[in-house]
Short mmCIF file of C-alpha atoms and ligand atoms in Angstrom, two decimals:
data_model
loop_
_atom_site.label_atom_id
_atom_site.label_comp_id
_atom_site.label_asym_id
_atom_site.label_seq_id
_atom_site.Cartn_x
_atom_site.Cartn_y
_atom_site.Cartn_z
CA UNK A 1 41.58 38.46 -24.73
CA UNK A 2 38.81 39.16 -26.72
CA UNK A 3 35.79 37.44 -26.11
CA UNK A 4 34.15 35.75 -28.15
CA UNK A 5 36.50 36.04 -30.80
CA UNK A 6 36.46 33.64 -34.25
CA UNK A 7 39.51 33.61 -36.00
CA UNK A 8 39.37 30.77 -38.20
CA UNK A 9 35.93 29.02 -38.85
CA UNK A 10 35.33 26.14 -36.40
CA UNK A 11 36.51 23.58 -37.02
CA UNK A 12 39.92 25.31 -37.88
CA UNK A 13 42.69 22.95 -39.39
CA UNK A 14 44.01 21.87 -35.82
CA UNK A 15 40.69 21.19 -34.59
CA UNK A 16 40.15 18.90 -38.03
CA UNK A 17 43.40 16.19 -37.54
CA UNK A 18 41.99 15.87 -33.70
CA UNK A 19 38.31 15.31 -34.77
CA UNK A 20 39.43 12.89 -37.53
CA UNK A 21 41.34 11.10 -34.98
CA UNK A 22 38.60 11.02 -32.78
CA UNK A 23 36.06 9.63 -35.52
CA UNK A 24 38.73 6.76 -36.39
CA UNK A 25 39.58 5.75 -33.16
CA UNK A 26 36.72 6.69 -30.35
CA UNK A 27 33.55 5.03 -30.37
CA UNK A 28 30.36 6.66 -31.65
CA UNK A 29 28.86 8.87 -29.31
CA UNK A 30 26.27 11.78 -29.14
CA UNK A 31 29.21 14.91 -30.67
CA UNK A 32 27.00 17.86 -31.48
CA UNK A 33 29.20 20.47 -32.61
CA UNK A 34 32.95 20.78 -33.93
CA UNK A 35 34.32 22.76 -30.92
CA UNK A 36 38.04 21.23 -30.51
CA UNK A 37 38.96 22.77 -26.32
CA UNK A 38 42.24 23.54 -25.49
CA UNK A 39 41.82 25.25 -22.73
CA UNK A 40 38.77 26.91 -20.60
CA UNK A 41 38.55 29.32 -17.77
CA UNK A 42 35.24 30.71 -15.96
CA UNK A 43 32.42 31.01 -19.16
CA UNK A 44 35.49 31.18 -21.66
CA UNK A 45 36.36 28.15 -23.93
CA UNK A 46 39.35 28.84 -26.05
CA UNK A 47 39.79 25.77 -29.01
CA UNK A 48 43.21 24.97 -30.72
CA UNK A 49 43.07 27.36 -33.41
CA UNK A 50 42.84 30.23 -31.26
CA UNK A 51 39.35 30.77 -31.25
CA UNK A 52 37.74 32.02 -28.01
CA UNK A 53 34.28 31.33 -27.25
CA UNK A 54 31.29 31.95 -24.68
CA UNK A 55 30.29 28.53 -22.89
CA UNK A 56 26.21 28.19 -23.11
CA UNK A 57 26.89 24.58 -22.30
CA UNK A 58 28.87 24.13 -18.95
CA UNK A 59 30.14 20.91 -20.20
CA UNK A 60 26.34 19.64 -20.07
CA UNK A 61 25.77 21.27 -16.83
CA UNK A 62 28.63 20.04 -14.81
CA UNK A 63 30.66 23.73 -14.69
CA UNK A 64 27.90 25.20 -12.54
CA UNK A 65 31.08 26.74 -10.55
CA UNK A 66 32.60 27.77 -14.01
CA UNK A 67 35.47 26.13 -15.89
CA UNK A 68 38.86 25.15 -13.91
CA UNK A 69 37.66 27.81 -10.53
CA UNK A 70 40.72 28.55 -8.53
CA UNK A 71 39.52 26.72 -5.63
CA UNK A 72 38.57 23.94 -7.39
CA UNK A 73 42.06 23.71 -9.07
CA UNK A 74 43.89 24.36 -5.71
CA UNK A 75 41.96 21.47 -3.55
CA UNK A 76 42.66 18.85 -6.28
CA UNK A 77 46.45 19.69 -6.63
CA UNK A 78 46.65 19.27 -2.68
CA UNK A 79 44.65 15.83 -2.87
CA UNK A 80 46.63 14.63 -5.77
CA UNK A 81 49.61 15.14 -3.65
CA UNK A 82 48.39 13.95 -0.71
CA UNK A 83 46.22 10.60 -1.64
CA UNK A 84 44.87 10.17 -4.67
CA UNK A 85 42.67 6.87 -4.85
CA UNK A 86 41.96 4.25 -1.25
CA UNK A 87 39.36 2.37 -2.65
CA UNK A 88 36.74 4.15 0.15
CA UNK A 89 34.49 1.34 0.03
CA UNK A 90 36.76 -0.62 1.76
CA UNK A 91 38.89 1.74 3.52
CA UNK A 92 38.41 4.67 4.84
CA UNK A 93 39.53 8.65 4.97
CA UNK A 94 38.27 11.66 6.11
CA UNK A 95 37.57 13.93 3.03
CA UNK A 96 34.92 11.18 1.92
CA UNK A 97 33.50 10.87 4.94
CA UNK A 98 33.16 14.43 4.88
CA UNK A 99 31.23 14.72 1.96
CA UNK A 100 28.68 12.03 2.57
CA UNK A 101 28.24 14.24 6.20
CA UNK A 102 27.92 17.61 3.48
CA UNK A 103 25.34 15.70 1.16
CA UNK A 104 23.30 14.08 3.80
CA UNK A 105 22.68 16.95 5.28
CA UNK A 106 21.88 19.27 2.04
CA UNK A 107 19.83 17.26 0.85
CA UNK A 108 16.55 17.75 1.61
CA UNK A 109 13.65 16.88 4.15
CA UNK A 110 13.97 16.17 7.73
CA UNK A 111 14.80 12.36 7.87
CA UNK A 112 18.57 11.39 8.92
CA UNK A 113 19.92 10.14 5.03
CA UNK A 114 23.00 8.27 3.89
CA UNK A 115 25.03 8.40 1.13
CA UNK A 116 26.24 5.95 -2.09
CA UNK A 117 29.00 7.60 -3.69
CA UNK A 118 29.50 6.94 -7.30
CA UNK A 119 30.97 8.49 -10.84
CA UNK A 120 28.38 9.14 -12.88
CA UNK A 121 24.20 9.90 -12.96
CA UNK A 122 23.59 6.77 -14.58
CA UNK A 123 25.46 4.84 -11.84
CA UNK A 124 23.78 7.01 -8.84
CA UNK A 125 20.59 5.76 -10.46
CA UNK A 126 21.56 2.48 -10.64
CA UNK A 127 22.47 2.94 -6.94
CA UNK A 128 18.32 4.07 -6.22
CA UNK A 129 17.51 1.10 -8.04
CA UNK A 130 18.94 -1.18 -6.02
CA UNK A 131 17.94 0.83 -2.59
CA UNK A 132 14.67 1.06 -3.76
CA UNK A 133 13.97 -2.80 -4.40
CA UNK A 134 16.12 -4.11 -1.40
CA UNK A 135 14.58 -1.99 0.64
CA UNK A 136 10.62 -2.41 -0.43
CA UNK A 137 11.51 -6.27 -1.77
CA UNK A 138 9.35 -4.82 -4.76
CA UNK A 139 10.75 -4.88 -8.68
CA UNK A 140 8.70 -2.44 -10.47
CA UNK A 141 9.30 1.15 -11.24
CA UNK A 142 7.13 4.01 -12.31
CA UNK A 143 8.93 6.63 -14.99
CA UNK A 144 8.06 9.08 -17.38
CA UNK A 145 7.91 9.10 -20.57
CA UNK A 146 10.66 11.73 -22.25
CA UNK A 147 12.96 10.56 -18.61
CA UNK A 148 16.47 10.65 -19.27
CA UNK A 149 18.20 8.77 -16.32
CA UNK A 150 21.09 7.04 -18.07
CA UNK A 151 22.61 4.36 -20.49
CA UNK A 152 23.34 0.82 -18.50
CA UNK A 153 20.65 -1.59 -18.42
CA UNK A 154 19.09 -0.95 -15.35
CA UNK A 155 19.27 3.00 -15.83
CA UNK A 156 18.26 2.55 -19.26
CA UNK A 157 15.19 0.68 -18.74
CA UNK A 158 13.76 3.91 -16.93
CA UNK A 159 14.98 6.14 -19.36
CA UNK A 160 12.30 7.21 -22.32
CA UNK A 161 13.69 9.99 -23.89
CA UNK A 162 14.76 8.94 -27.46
CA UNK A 163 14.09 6.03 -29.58
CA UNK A 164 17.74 5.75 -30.84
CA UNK A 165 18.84 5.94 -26.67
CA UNK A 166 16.47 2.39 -26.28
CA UNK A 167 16.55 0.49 -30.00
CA UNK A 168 18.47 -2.68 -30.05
CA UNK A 169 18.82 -2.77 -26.54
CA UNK A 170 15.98 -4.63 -25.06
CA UNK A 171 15.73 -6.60 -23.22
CA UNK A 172 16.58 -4.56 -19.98
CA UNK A 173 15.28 -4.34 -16.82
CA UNK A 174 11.92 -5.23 -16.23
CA UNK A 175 8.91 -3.98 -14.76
CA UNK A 176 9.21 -0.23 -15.74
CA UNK A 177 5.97 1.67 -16.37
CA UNK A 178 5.97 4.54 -18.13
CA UNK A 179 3.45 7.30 -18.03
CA UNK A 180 3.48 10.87 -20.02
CA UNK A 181 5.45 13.55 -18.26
CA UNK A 182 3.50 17.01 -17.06
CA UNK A 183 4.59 18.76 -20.79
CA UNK A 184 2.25 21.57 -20.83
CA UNK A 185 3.39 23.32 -23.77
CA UNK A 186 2.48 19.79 -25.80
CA UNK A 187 -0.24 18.51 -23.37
CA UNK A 188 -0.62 14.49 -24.05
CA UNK A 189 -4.53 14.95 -22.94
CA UNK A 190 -4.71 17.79 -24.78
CA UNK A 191 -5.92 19.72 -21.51
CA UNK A 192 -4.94 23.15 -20.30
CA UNK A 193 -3.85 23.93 -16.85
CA UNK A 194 -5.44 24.79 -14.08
CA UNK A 195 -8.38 23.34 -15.46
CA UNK A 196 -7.00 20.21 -16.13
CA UNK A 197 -6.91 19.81 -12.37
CA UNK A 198 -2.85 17.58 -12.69
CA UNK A 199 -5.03 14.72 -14.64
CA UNK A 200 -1.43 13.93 -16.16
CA UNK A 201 -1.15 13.06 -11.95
CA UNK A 202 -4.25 11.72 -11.13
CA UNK A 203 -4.21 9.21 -13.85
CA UNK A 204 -0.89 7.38 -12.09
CA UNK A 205 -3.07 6.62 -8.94
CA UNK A 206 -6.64 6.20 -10.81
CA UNK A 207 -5.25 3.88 -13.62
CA UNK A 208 -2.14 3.01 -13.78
CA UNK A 209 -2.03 1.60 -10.12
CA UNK A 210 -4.96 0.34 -10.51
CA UNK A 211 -3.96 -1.75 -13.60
CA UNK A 212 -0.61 -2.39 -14.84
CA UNK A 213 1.77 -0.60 -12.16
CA UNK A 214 0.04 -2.31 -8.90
CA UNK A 215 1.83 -0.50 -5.46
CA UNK A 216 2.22 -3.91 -3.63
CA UNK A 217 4.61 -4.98 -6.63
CA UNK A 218 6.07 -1.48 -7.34
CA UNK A 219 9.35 -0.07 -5.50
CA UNK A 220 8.90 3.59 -6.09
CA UNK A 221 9.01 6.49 -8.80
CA UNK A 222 11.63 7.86 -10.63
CA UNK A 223 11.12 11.57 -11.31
CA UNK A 224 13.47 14.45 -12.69
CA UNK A 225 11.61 17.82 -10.88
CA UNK A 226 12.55 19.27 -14.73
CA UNK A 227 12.68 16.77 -17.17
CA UNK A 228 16.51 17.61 -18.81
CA UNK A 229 17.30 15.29 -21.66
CA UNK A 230 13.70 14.84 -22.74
CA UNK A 231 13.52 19.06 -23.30
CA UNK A 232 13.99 21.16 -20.38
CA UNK A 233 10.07 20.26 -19.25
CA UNK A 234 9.07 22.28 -15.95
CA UNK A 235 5.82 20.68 -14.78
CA UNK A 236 3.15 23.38 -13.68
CA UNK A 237 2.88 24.75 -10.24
CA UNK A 238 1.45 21.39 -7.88
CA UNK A 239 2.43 18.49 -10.10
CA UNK A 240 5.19 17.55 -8.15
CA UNK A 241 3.82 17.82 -5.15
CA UNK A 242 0.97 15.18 -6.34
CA UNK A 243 3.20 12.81 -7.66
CA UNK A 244 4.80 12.84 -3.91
CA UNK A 245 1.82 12.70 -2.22
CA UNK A 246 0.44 9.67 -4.84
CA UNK A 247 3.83 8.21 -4.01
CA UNK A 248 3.11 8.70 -0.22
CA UNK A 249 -0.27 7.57 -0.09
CA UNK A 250 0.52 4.26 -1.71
CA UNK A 251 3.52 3.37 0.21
CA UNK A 252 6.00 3.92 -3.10
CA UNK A 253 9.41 5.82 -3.04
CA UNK A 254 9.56 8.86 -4.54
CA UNK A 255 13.34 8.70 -6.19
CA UNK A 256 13.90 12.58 -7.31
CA UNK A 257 17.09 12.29 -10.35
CA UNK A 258 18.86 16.05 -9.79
CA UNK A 259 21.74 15.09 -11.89
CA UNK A 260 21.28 17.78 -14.09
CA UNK A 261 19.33 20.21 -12.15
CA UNK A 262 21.54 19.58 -9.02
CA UNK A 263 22.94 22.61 -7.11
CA UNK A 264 21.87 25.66 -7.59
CA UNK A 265 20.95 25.25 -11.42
CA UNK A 266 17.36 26.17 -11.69
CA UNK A 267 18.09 28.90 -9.06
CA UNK A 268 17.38 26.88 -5.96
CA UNK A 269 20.34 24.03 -4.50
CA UNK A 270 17.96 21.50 -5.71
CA UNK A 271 14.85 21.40 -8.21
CA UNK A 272 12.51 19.74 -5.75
CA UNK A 273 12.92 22.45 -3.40
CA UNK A 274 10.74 24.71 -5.84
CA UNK A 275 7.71 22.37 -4.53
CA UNK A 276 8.86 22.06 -0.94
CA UNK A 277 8.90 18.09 -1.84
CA UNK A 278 11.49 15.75 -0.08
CA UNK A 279 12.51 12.71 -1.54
CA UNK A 280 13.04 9.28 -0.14
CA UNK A 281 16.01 9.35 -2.65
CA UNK A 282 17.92 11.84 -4.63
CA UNK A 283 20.49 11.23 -7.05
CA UNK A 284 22.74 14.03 -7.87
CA UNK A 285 26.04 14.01 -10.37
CA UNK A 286 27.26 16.46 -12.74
CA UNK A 287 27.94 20.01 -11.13
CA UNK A 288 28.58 18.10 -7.84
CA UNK A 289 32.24 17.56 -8.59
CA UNK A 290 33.28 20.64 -10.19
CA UNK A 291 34.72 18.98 -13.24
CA UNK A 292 35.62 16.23 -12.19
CA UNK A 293 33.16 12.74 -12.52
CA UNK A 294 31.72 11.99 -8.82
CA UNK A 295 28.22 11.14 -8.20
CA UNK A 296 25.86 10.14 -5.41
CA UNK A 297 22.46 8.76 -4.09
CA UNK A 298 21.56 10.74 -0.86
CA UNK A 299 18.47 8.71 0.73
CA UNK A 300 16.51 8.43 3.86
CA UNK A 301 18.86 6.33 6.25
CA UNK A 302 16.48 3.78 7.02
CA UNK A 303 16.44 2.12 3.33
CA UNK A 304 20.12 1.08 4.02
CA UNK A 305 21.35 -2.46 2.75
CA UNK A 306 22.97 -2.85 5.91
CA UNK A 307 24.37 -5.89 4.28
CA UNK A 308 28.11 -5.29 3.50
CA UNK A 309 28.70 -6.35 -0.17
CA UNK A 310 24.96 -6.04 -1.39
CA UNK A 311 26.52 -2.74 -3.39
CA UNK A 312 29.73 -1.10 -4.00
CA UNK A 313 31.91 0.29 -6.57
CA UNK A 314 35.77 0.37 -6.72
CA UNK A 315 35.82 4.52 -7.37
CA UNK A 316 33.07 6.12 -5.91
CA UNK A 317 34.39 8.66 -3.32
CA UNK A 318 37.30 8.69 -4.62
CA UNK A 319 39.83 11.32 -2.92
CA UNK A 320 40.42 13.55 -5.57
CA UNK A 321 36.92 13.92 -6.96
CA UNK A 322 35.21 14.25 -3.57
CA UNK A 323 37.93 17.01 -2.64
CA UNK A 324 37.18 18.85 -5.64
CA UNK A 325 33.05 18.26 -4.99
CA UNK A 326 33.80 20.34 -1.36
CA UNK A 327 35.79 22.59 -2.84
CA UNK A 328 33.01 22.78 -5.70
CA UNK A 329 30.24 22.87 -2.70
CA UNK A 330 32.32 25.99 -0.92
CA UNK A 331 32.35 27.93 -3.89
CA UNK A 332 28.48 27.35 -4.22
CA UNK A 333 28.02 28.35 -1.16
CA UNK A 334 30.52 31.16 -0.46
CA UNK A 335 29.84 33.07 -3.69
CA UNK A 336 25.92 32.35 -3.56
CA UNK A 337 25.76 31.04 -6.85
CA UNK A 338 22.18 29.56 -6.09
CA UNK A 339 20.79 33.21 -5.53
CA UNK A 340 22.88 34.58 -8.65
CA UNK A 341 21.14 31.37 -10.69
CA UNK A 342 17.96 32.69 -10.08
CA UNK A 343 18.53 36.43 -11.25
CA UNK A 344 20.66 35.70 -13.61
CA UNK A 345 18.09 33.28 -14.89
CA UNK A 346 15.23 36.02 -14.54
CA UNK A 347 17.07 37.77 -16.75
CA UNK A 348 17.97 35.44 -19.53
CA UNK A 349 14.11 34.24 -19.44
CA UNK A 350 13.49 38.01 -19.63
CA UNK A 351 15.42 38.13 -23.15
CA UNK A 352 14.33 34.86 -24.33
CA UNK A 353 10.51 35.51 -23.91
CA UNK A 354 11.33 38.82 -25.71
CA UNK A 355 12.96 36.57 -28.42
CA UNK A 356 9.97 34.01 -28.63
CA UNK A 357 7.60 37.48 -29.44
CA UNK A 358 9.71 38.76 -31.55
CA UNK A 359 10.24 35.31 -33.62
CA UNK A 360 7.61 32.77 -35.48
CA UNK A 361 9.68 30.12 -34.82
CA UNK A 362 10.24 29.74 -31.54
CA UNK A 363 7.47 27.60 -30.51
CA UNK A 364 8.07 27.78 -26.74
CA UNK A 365 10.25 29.28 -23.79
CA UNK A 366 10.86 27.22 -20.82
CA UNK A 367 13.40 27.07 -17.68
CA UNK A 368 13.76 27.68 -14.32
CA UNK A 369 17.14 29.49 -13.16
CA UNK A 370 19.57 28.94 -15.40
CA UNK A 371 18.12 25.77 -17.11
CA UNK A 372 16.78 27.19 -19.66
CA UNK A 373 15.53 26.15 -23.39
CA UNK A 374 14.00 27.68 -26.62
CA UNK A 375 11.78 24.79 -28.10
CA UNK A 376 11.78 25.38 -32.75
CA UNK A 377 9.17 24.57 -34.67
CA UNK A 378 8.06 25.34 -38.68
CA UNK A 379 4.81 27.20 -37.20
CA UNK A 380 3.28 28.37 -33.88
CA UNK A 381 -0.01 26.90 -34.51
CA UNK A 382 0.91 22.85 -35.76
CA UNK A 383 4.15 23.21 -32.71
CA UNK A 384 5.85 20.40 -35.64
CA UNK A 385 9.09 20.17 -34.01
CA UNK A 386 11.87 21.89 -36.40
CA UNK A 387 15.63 20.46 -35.82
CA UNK A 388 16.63 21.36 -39.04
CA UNK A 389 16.70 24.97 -37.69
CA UNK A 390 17.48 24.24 -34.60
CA UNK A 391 20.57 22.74 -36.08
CA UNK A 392 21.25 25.60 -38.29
CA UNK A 393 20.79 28.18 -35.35
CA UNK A 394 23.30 26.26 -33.15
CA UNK A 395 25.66 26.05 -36.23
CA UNK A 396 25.55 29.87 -36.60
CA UNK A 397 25.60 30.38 -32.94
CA UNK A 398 29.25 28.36 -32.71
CA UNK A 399 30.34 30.03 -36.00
CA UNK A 400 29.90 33.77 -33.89
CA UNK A 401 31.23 32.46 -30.25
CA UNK A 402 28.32 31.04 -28.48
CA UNK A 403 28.74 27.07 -27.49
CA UNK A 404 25.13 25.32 -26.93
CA UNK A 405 23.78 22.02 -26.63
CA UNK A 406 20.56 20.75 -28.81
CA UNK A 407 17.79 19.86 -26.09
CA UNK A 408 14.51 17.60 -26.30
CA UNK A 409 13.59 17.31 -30.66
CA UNK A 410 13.92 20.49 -31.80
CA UNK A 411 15.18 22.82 -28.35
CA UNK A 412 18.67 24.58 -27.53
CA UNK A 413 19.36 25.02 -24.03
CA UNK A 414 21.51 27.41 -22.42
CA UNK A 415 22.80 26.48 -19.34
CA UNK A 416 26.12 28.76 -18.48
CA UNK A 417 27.78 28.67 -15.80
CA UNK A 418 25.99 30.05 -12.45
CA UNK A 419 29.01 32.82 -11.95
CA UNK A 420 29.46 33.60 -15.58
CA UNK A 421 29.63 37.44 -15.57
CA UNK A 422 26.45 39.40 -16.49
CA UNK A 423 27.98 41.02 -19.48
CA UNK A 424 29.20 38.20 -21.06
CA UNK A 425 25.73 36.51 -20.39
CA UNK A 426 24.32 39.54 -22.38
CA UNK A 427 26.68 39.46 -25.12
CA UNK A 428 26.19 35.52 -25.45
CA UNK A 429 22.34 36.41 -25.60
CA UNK A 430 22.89 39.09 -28.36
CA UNK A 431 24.53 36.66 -30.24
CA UNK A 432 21.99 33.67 -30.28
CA UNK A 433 19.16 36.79 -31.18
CA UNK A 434 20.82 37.10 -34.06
CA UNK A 435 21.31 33.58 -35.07
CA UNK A 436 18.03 33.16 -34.64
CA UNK A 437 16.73 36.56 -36.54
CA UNK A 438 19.28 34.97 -39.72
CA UNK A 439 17.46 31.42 -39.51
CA UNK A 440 14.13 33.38 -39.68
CA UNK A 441 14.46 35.64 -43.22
C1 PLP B 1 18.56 13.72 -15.33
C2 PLP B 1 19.73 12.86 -15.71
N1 PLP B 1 19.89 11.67 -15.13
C3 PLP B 1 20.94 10.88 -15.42
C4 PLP B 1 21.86 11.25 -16.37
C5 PLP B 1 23.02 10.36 -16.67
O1 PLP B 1 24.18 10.91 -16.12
P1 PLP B 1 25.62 10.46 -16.67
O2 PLP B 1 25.71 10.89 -18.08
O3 PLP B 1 26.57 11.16 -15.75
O4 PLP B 1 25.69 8.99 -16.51
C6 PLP B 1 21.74 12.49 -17.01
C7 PLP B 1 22.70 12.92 -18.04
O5 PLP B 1 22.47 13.80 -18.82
C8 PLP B 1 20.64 13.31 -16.68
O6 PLP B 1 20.45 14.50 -17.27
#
């Protein structure tokens, strides 16, 4: 099979009845690009008119193990035959309890932790809320502007990524200050770093504690070590490690969301371990079940309700997806995908700097591992955000093979799978050059 390979123009005529039935009958959602899947294997998406194409996406960073792995496959056939769904809140069985054992002890920092196993990021956050203020009997929150940590109401109210994410919803959760993100590249003090000395840090502790965010009333701070929705923002070298230390100082939580930089995607198992920083809570999600939806929030064991009923869900842990998260966790391990994140990623930042030389309009190149984005804008020196050819780019890229996701205002990210083969990679690379070279004449 060759790959990538477009047959028919996406979206072909198959791919057209299924995304009209999809407009008419599924709700509205966030659908970037016309890619109908039938099937997918490793870094390989094949759609229903016979196109084959290379995955940049991952399924939004949940296919860090690569689409349907053998392993994968194999422990979730054995668990579907075996016990598919106990309700492990209120019962019990051994693969869950094995998998709260496996997170606990990845995660981490020295303290003994516990586990809340739920489906999605959004619900793992909820989860840290609700840790966080039974455990401090504080309701605020600090959050960062540009934070993406999910839709509900509670989740919501941290997130601060979009307008169109938070109009029409308020009122949610209250008590959430926000304060601008470490974003370098479009500094919100208009300060350069190391100069700057982490003011975008110091300012939490020397005003915003000191004013509307007081510690006695707040429960802790939500951080993503790379902010992911909001643009694929990697704080300088030290920032993280402030915020912990502000966090520490003041007797505040420091709640790290890895839900989309989770195992092994910015080349270490998690984000925070680039700072040596361990969080009181960590929420993880996406890549942890291997495909399927599984989530958790790993914390420090002494914040435990302790209080049966003060939280639970009906699915979290539920057989099938935690099987498939060990299996998903084994093939991490065993085929050090963490290590093969960070070279591979070396190497894509390697061709995207060259790209961000070679054209005006990319404005920026950013990533860690394989978390990586190119930020367009309509010149180098106003940095004015440019979707429109962002959106062209990504159009192109689909229309020769290559699958992406938009990122931040004007950013595509490319975020493959961790084992997708280095050829392919290259080829997939070639490709977006060239969008990118046609969007520039
Ligand atoms: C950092 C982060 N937190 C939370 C979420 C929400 O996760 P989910 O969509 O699984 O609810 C996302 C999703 O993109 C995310 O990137």
């Amino acid at each position: 099979m060759k790959v990538p390979s477009i047959k028919v123009t996406p979206p072909g005529p198959k791919a057209r009845e299924i995304i009209a039935r999809d407009a008419k009958y599924l709700a509205t959602t966030t659908k970037t690009s016309p890619i109908v899947a039938k099937r997918a294997q490793g870094s390989v998406v094949e759609d229903v008119d016979g196109n084959t194409y290379i995955d940049f996406s991952a399924g939004i960073a949940v296919m860090n193990v690569g689409h349907s792995h053998p392993r994968v496959v194999e422990a979730v056939r054995k668990q579907t035959g075996e016990l598919m769904h106990f309700a492990g809140t209120d019962f019990y069985y051994d693969v869950q309890a094995r998998l709260g054992e496996r997170l606990a002890k990845l995660a981490p920092g020295k303290a003994a932790k516990k586990v809340f196993l739920a489906n999605s990021g959004t619900e793992a956050n909820e989860a840290a809320i609700k840790i966080a203020k039974w455990s401090t009997r504080r309701g605020m929150f600090l959050a960062f502007l540009g934070a993406f940590h999910g839709r509900t109401m509670g989740a919501l109210s941290l997130t601060a990524s979009k307008r169109v994410q938070k109009e029409r919803f308020f009122p949610s959760m209250p008590g959430v200050v926000h304060v601008p993100y470490a974003y370098c590249y479009r500094c919100p003090y208009k300060l350069t770093y190391p100069s700057c000395d982490l003011y975008c840090a110091n300012i939490i502790e020397d005003l915003y504690m000191n004013t509307v965010a007081p510690p006695a009333d707040t429960a802790g701070i939500f951080v993503e070590p790379v902010q992911g929705e909001g643009g694929y923002i990697v704080p300088p070298p030290g920032w993280l490690t402030r915020i912990a230390k502000i966090a520490k100082d003041n007797d505040l939580l420091l709640i790290a969301d890895e839900v989309q930089t989770g195992f092994g995607r910015t080349g270490k198992m998690f984000a925070v371990e680039h700072e040596g920083v361990a969080p009181d809570i960590l929420t993880v999600a996406k890549a942890l079940g291997g495909g399927l939806p599984i989530a958790a929030a790993v914390f420090d064991a002494r914040l435990d309700f302790g209080v049966p009923g003060a939280h639970s869900n009906t699915f979290g842990g539920n057989a099938v997806a935690s099987a498939s998260a060990m299996a998903a966790l084994d093939v991490i391990e065993d085929e050090g995908l963490v290590g093969n994140s960070e070279r591979l990623g070396k190497r894509m930042a390697d061709r995207l700097d060259a790209m961000k030389e070679r054209f005006d309009i990319i404005g920026d190149h950013r990533g860690l591992g394989l978390m990586r984005m190119t930020e367009f804008v309509s010149d180098a020196t106003s940095k004015k955000p440019d979707p429109k050819v962002r959106n062209a780019i990504m159009k192109d890229m689909y229309e020769h093979g290559v699958i992406a996701l938009p990122c931040g205002e004007s950013g595509i990210r490319y975020i493959p799978a961790l084992n997708i083969p280095d050829d392919m990679m290259e080829t997939g690379l070639d490709i977006v050059e060239d969008c990118i070279g046609r969007a520039t004449r």
